[in-house]
Amino acid sequence: MLRKRMVAHQWPIPVIVAIIAVGLLLVIGVKYDYPLYHDPVATITSVKNGKPEKQKDEFENQDTETSQKLVGKIRNGPYKNQKVRLSNTFSMSGASDKQYFKNNDVFLIIHHHGNKLNGTIRDFKRDFQLALAFWMTICLLLGIMMFSGLMAFFSVAINSILFFWAVKLNSSTQGAKVLLIFGLLTLLFAFVTLWIVIGFNRQMLVTMLATIGGTFISIGIALSVFALTHDKGMYYESMQYVTQLPKPLFLAECLLGSLGAVMDESTDIVSSLFTLKQERPDISQKQIFLSGRQIGKTIMGPLINVLFFIFMAETIPMTLLYLKNGNAWGYTFSMNMSLGMIQSLISGIGIVLSVPLASWFASLALRRKSM
Amino acid sequence: MTTITALGLVLLILMVIVGGKQGAQSFLSLLFNFCVLFFSVVMIAFHFPPLIVTLVAGVIVLALTIFMGGGDDLTSQTAFFTSVIVLVVLVLLIVPIIHIAQVQGFGQEDSEDLEGMSLLIGINLLNISMVTAIISTLGAIAEAAMAIAAGLTEILSQHDQIASKQLFRDGMTIGKQIIGTTFNTLFFGFFGGFLALFIWFSGVGYTFGEILNDKVFVSEILMILFSMIGVIVTVPLTAFVMKHEVDYRRKRNLPFSDLDK
């Protein structure tokens, strides 16, 4: 089996060391990528902080605000190597401001002030930090998972490209076909991902059938429930960053969000059953189904929790802000967490449905000869 | 009936049909996890130290998820022990990286939602973005540990004479097979949650450079990467813990699993 060979493939240590070293050089390159930006970038060279001033808002929250006088050295463009004077104010909480320190890189808007340059800080430069975290992940992935890690990375990369292409397509149609675009894309995602991760074989086909079944049936159930309850308690207006009709966008988010997890559940069940069949070739069809259900029901709870925490964690800062602005718990929940909760429930339904689907399809596929 | 209640009932019924008592337990663990999460946020709002609240909540959540979702004792113990180690490793990674990336608070994309709100809330939001990152990884760590441990327990129950070295290798094999789809769970989970943001980027016409330095985008990608690192580290650790657990039980003639009870 091709898959078996791929898993057994081990890389010589020099190859891994070379990948890690080249990656490190790239990360350092990103730190000094100033010439690549059109906007002026400066490195802060000196910082003078004013006296912190106590602030109290109408909800009795106590905070401090501090002003900063900064000098920066411009790193790119026509003013390269010139000094620029900047000022900034930061609060202790830092909700939409931040404190700057020596050696921070910032994006600027430059103003002339006689002979001297003044500037306003637009944003902090974060590309180096992003590259660093990315590099660490890749190193761990290749170091521990070797070839399978590379394939996992490859599948995420391909999916990112498909995803961004679909987002562009959605924008070019003004969001009118968001469900159709992401619905079709779901099928493509399932096929491409499983092809890369498992390879094109029976195991992959079984997994794909269970995945597509689980995902689409769960969205169907969600749509029926929405219709029966007339969207009661759905606060679409609380969705963040919305630039188009919220309901279809929310459904597209649910479709995408649950796809990965349903695929995960199906793959876990099917791959464990195929491994089991290798360990014990004489196992019966019914035993395979029961083993699948056993594995599936053990991991379905944790898997639903994966998405639950992903969907809910993102709402924490805004929830906290609502609470500190004197809103009641119930209202805070409705406006921040309820959509994430509904998304978790819909994904959960898909995950649970994939347990019998995956076990049944796998038991059919493995019923005859040994591998 | 509100939509949340109705969907919750559908999920509960399906979980009981598929998983029986265990399904009901898993559903309860989801409810409890929500309570732990919500009360952690409330406690942070009352100025309890955010990182300590999160660490305690994290261990409780891992225990709830694993012991209430899992069936047998070997799987659950191995998975819980492993995931607590991974949680500690991740916290040690998340704190410095969020610190240098400075992704606290809200981005310019949030400004409409922030209208009319007081932002001077007296809580350092840099700590809150660490809390957010740690919480977003909890489910992924628990799930990966459970998947490997459950697969190995299943192999053990069908083939109980298997050498412990082979068991470690089987653990890595299962890990290598699931790493791709686990990554995709995280990818789709996060990107599904933030589809609107990407549509915003595309609609407003952000440049590549602007996106790469955008606070909300960077914080989102960092969360995905932390979860991925958590999963990567979990695979060999679970296989390793399981191998030791089996060696230990064999030496003392303890049963491997209570599946057959």
XYZ file of C-alpha atoms in Angstrom, chain A residues 23-268:
246
model
C 13.401 28.866 7.646
C 15.298 30.726 10.370
C 17.072 32.853 7.746
C 13.696 33.707 6.192
C 12.290 34.701 9.600
C 15.271 37.014 10.184
C 14.720 38.368 6.670
C 11.118 39.254 7.594
C 12.398 41.207 10.608
C 14.380 43.450 8.218
C 11.915 43.527 5.314
C 11.442 47.326 5.569
C 12.220 48.047 1.865
C 9.271 45.832 0.841
C 6.751 48.264 2.373
C 5.473 51.390 0.614
C 4.350 52.901 3.905
C 7.099 54.395 6.025
C 8.333 52.152 8.860
C 10.330 53.435 11.811
C 12.178 51.805 14.671
C 11.650 53.521 18.020
C 15.004 54.720 19.362
C 13.986 56.624 22.473
C 10.945 56.740 24.719
C 9.899 59.347 27.293
C 6.797 58.495 29.320
C 4.662 61.181 30.948
C 2.977 60.835 34.305
C 0.155 58.262 34.419
C -3.195 59.956 34.859
C -6.004 58.176 36.682
C -9.206 57.788 34.738
C -12.609 56.673 35.906
C -15.525 55.928 33.595
C -19.260 56.014 34.275
C -19.201 52.323 35.294
C -16.608 52.959 38.032
C -13.845 51.230 36.070
C -10.453 52.612 37.079
C -7.738 52.924 34.492
C -4.680 55.050 33.812
C -3.650 56.958 30.721
C -0.052 57.844 29.973
C 1.337 59.970 27.170
C 4.594 59.092 25.440
C 7.087 61.165 23.476
C 8.984 58.950 21.080
C 11.810 59.340 18.607
C 12.030 56.916 15.713
C 14.497 56.218 12.938
C 12.848 55.793 9.541
C 13.894 52.556 7.866
C 12.632 52.875 4.278
C 11.472 55.257 1.546
C 12.714 58.791 0.764
C 13.291 59.718 4.425
C 15.368 56.648 5.216
C 17.671 57.012 8.246
C 16.124 60.352 9.245
C 14.762 60.961 12.707
C 11.064 61.398 13.261
C 9.245 62.632 16.352
C 6.141 60.747 17.432
C 3.658 60.999 20.235
C 1.307 58.399 21.668
C -1.103 57.890 24.527
C -1.776 54.496 26.022
C -4.143 53.172 28.654
C -3.460 50.379 31.101
C -6.139 48.191 29.536
C -4.934 48.818 25.953
C -8.241 48.076 24.248
C -7.435 50.082 21.138
C -4.128 51.722 22.021
C -0.794 50.354 23.138
C 2.391 51.257 24.900
C 5.496 51.503 22.712
C 8.965 50.489 23.765
C 12.483 51.029 22.442
C 13.260 48.889 19.342
C 9.576 48.450 18.403
C 8.905 48.713 14.657
C 5.886 50.819 13.688
C 4.102 51.989 10.549
C 3.811 55.778 10.263
C 2.141 58.655 8.544
C 4.776 61.386 8.132
C 4.076 65.120 8.425
C 6.589 67.874 7.639
C 7.119 70.382 10.371
C 9.572 72.949 9.113
C 12.868 71.131 8.739
C 11.913 68.409 11.142
C 9.742 65.348 10.576
C 6.761 64.570 12.754
C 4.723 61.430 12.488
C 1.616 59.646 13.627
C 1.828 55.957 14.463
C -0.613 53.949 12.363
C 0.038 50.413 13.556
C 2.545 48.079 15.095
C 4.615 45.875 12.750
C 3.676 42.240 13.412
C 4.909 40.299 10.379
C 8.115 39.115 12.088
C 6.210 37.712 15.078
C 3.830 35.944 12.713
C 6.717 34.455 10.728
C 8.456 33.336 13.927
C 5.389 31.465 15.197
C 4.869 29.966 11.753
C 8.462 28.764 11.605
C 8.234 27.176 15.061
C 5.106 25.281 14.022
C 6.713 24.017 10.817
C 9.848 22.878 12.670
C 7.815 20.893 15.211
C 5.589 19.489 12.491
C 8.450 18.251 10.324
C 10.575 17.178 13.271
C 7.905 15.007 14.885
C 5.650 14.037 11.991
C 8.179 13.956 9.127
C 6.527 13.237 5.812
C 2.973 13.091 7.192
C 3.573 16.505 8.730
C 4.605 17.877 5.356
C 1.426 16.444 3.817
C -0.718 17.922 6.602
C 0.900 21.305 6.022
C 0.454 20.920 2.277
C -3.273 20.188 2.645
C -3.791 23.259 4.842
C -1.844 25.369 2.319
C -3.955 24.138 -0.610
C -7.135 24.718 1.392
C -5.991 28.252 2.239
C -5.515 28.988 -1.455
C -8.954 27.559 -2.314
C -10.429 29.501 0.596
C -8.982 32.859 -0.483
C -10.020 32.204 -4.064
C -13.588 31.551 -2.862
C -13.544 34.731 -0.752
C -12.483 36.720 -3.839
C -15.211 35.037 -5.890
C -17.744 35.900 -3.191
C -16.669 39.550 -3.160
C -16.866 39.756 -6.944
C -20.501 38.582 -6.798
C -21.268 41.058 -3.952
C -21.972 38.165 -1.606
C -25.169 37.186 -3.404
C -24.076 33.553 -3.904
C -22.186 32.992 -0.685
C -23.991 29.737 0.213
C -23.657 28.258 -3.266
C -19.960 29.128 -3.479
C -19.060 27.740 -0.080
C -21.411 24.769 -0.462
C -19.690 23.619 -3.645
C -16.350 24.433 -2.128
C -17.129 22.127 0.804
C -17.258 19.162 -1.592
C -13.980 20.211 -3.189
C -12.362 20.755 0.217
C -13.407 17.277 1.400
C -12.057 15.617 -1.733
C -8.738 17.512 -1.886
C -8.025 17.258 1.849
C -8.706 13.548 2.123
C -6.819 12.835 -1.093
C -3.727 14.579 0.261
C -3.988 13.203 3.791
C -5.026 9.612 3.087
C -4.192 9.097 -0.592
C -6.631 7.988 -3.250
C -7.869 4.590 -2.055
C -10.836 2.851 -0.475
C -10.161 4.250 2.960
C -10.347 7.760 1.493
C -13.611 7.124 -0.362
C -15.250 5.656 2.745
C -14.128 8.657 4.806
C -15.318 11.139 2.183
C -18.793 9.605 1.963
C -19.235 9.795 5.731
C -17.898 13.383 5.810
C -20.165 14.735 3.112
C -23.156 12.900 4.584
C -22.551 14.247 8.095
C -21.900 17.862 7.012
C -24.842 18.330 4.691
C -27.374 16.466 6.839
C -26.417 18.660 9.822
C -26.934 21.856 7.798
C -30.282 20.450 6.609
C -31.329 19.802 10.216
C -30.202 23.308 11.211
C -32.239 24.885 8.399
C -35.352 22.932 9.454
C -34.905 24.026 13.062
C -34.441 27.664 11.992
C -37.666 27.430 10.008
C -39.598 25.789 12.879
C -38.454 28.301 15.501
C -38.662 31.291 13.092
C -35.054 32.244 13.947
C -36.131 33.094 17.479
C -33.132 34.156 19.548
C -30.807 34.457 16.560
C -28.992 37.780 16.917
C -27.575 38.102 13.413
C -26.969 41.802 14.097
C -24.361 40.764 16.652
C -22.131 39.156 13.984
C -18.778 40.888 13.676
C -17.217 42.298 10.483
C -20.373 41.803 8.443
C -20.418 43.499 5.045
C -23.185 41.459 3.401
C -26.501 39.761 4.229
C -25.779 38.055 7.581
C -27.943 34.910 7.526
C -26.465 33.203 4.433
C -23.024 34.280 5.635
C -23.661 32.639 9.007
C -24.798 29.423 7.314
C -21.665 29.427 5.145
C -19.609 29.862 8.331
C -21.417 26.877 9.895
C -20.848 24.745 6.801
C -17.111 25.480 6.755
C -16.721 25.272 10.513
C -18.296 21.851 10.813
C -16.687 20.359 7.701
C -13.239 20.010 9.249
C -14.515 18.406 12.432
C -16.855 15.978 10.670
C -13.949 14.994 8.425
C -11.793 14.542 11.521
C -14.323 12.278 13.267
C -14.819 10.169 10.131
C -11.083 9.867 9.547
C -10.389 8.886 13.164
